Tab-separated table of C-alpha atoms in Angstrom:
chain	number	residue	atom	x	y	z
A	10	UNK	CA	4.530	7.743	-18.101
A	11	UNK	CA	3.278	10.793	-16.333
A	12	UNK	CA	-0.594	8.942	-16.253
A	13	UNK	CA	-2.664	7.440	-13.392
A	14	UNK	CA	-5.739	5.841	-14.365
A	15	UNK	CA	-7.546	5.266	-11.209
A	16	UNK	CA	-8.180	7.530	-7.866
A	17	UNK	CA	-6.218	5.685	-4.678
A	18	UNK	CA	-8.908	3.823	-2.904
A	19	UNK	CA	-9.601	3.049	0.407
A	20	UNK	CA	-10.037	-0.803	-0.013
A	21	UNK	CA	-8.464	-2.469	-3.249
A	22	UNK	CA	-11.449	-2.617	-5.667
A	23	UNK	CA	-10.608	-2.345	-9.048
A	24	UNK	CA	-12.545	-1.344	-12.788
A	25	UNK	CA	-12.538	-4.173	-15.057
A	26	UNK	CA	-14.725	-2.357	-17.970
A	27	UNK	CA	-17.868	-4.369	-19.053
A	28	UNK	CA	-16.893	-7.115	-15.952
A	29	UNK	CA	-17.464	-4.550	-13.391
A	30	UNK	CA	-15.585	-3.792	-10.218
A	31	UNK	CA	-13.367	-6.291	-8.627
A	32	UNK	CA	-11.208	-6.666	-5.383
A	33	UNK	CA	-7.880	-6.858	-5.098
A	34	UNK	CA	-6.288	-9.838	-3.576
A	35	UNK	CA	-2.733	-11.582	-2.331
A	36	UNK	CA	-2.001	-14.659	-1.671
A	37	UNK	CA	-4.999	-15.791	-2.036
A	38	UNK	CA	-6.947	-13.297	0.328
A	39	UNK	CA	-9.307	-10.838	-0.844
A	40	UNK	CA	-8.119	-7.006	0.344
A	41	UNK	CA	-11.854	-4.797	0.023
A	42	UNK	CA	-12.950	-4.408	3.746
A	43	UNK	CA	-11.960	-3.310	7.172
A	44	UNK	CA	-11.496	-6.777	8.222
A	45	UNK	CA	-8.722	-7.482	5.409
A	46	UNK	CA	-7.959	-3.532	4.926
A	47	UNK	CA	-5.835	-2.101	1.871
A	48	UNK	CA	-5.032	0.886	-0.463
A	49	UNK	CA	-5.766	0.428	-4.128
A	50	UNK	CA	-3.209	2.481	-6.010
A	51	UNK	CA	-3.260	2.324	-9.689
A	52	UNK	CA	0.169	3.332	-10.910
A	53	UNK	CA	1.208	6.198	-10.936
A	54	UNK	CA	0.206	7.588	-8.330
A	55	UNK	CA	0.964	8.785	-4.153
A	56	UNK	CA	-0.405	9.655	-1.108
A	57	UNK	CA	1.515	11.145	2.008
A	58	UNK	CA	0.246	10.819	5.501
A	59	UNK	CA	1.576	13.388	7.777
A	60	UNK	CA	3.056	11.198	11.014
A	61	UNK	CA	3.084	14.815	13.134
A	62	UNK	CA	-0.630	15.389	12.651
A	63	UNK	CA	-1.041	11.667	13.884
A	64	UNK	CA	0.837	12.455	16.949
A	65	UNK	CA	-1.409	15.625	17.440
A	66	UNK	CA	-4.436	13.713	17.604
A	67	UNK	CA	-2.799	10.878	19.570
A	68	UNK	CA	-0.313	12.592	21.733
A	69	UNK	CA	-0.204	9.658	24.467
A	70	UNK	CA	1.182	7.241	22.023
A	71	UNK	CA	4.474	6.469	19.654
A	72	UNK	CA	4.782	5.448	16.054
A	73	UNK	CA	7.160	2.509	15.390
A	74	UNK	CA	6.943	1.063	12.351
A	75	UNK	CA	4.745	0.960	9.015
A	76	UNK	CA	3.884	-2.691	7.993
A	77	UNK	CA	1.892	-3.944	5.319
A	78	UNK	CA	2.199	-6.067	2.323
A	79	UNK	CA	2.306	-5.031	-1.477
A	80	UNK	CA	1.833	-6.375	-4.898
A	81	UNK	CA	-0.618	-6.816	-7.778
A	82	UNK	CA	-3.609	-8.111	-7.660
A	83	UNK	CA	-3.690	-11.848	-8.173
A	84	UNK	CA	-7.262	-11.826	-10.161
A	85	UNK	CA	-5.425	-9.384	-12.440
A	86	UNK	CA	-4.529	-12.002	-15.036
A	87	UNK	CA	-7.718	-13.449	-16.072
A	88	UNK	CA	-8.881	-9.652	-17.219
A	89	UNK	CA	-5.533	-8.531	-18.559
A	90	UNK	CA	-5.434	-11.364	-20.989
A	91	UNK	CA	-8.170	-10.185	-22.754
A	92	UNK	CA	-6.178	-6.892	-23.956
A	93	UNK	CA	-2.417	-7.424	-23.871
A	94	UNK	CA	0.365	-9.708	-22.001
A	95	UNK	CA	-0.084	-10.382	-18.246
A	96	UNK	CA	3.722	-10.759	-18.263
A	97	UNK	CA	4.145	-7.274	-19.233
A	98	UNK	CA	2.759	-6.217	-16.034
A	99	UNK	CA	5.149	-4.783	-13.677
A	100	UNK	CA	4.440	-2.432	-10.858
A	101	UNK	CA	7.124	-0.330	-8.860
A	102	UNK	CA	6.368	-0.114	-5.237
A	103	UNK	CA	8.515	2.507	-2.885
A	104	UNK	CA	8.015	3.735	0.568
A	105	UNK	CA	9.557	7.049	1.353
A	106	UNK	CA	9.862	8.587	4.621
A	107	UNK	CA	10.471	12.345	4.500
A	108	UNK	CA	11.456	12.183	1.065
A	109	UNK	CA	14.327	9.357	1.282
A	110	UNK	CA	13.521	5.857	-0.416
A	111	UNK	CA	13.263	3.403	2.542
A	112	UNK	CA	11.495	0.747	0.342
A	113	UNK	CA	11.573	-0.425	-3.245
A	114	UNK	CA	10.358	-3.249	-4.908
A	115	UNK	CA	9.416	-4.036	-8.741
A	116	UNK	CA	6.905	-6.777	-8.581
A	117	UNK	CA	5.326	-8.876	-11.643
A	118	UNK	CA	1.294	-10.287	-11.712
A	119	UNK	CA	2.850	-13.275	-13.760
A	120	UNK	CA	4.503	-15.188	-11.865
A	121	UNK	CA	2.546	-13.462	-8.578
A	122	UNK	CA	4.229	-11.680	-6.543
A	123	UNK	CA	3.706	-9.781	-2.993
A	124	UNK	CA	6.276	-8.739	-0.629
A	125	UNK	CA	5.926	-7.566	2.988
A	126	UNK	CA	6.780	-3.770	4.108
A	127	UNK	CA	8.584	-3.627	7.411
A	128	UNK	CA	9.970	0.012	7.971
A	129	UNK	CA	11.281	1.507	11.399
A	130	UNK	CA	9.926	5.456	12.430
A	131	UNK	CA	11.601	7.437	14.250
A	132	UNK	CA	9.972	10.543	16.614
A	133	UNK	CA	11.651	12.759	14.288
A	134	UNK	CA	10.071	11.122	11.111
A	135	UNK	CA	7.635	13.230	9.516
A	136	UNK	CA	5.962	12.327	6.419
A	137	UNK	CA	5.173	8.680	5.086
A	138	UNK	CA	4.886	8.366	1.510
A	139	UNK	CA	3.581	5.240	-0.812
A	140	UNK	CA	3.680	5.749	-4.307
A	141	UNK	CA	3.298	3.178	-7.215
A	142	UNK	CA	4.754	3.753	-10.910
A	143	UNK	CA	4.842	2.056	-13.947
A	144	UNK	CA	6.781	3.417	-16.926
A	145	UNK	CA	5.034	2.170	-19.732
A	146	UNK	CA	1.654	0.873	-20.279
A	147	UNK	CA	-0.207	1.420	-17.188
A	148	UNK	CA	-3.487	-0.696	-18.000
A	149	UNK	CA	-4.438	-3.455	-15.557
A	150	UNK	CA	-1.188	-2.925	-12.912
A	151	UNK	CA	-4.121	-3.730	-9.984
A	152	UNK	CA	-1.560	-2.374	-6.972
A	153	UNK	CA	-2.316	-2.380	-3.430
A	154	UNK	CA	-0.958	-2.056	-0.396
A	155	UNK	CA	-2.323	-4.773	1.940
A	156	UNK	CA	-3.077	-4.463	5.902
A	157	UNK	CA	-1.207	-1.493	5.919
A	158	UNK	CA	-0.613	-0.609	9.760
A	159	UNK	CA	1.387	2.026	11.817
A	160	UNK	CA	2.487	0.166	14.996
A	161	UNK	CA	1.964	2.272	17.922
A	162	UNK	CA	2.691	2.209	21.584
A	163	UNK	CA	2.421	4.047	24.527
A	164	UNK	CA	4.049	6.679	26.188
A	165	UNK	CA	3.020	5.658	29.765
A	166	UNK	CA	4.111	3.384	31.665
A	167	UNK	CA	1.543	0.279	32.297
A	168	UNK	CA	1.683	1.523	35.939
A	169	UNK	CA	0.117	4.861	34.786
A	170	UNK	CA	-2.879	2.302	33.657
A	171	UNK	CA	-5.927	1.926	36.200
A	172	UNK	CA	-7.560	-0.795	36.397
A	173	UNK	CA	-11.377	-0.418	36.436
């Protein structure tokens, strides 16, 4: 619909007018903190992390893969009810790498729904892309991406490692 009505947040927490701010959660966890670490993305809406500039500032290591799990928030239903359907809500997910789709989902709040991310990266990989979108009605589609990761390694070998 060419809207987005929240900023992406670092940690899922999410406006719920007169009930105040609330965190996101999956299956049953709670997603607002650097011990359970997510990006709140109200639909529509993207952010692109340069994988080059990581490399930069970490030259010593390699990045394999981007994990994480998606979805809408769980606690999502108990607010939208007061406004419209819960089963309306419907949230499109994607993960592009250097502008090709490598991930798509479309997942629901009713029943609940999350699905995990597991995407390969090659050296030649440059930009990492998560967007959300909704086509319609944007209100309450509580997205997040949850314990999103890179996986690194190392470019030594463990004989190159000292030990103290």
């Amino acid at each position: 619909c060419g809207k987005s009505y929240e900023p992406i947040i670092d940690g899922a927490i999410f406006e719920a007018g007169s009930q105040g701010v609330q965190p996101g959660s999956l299956g049953g966890k709670i997603y607002d903190s650097q011990a359970k670490p997510s990006i709140g993305m109200h639909p529509n809406a993207g952010i692109t992390f340069d994988l080059n500039a990581i490399r930069s500032a970490m030259p010593e290591i390699e990045i394999e893969r981007f994990r994480a799990v998606c979805g809408v928030s769980e606690n999502v239903v108990r607010f939208a009810a007061r406004d419209s359907d819960p089963n309306a809500i419907k949230v499109g997910f994607w993960v592009l790498v250097d502008g090709q789709v490598r991930f798509f989902r479309e997942l629901k709040a009713v029943p609940a729904q999350a699905e995990p991310i597991d995407i390969a990266l090659r050296p030649s990989d440059r930009f990492l892309t998560l967007v959300t979108a909704h086509p319609g009605e944007y209100q309450y589609c509580w997205s997040l991406f949850a314990e999103p990761a890179l996986e690194l390694t190392t470019k030594k070998p463990a004989a190159a490692y000292k030990n103290p």
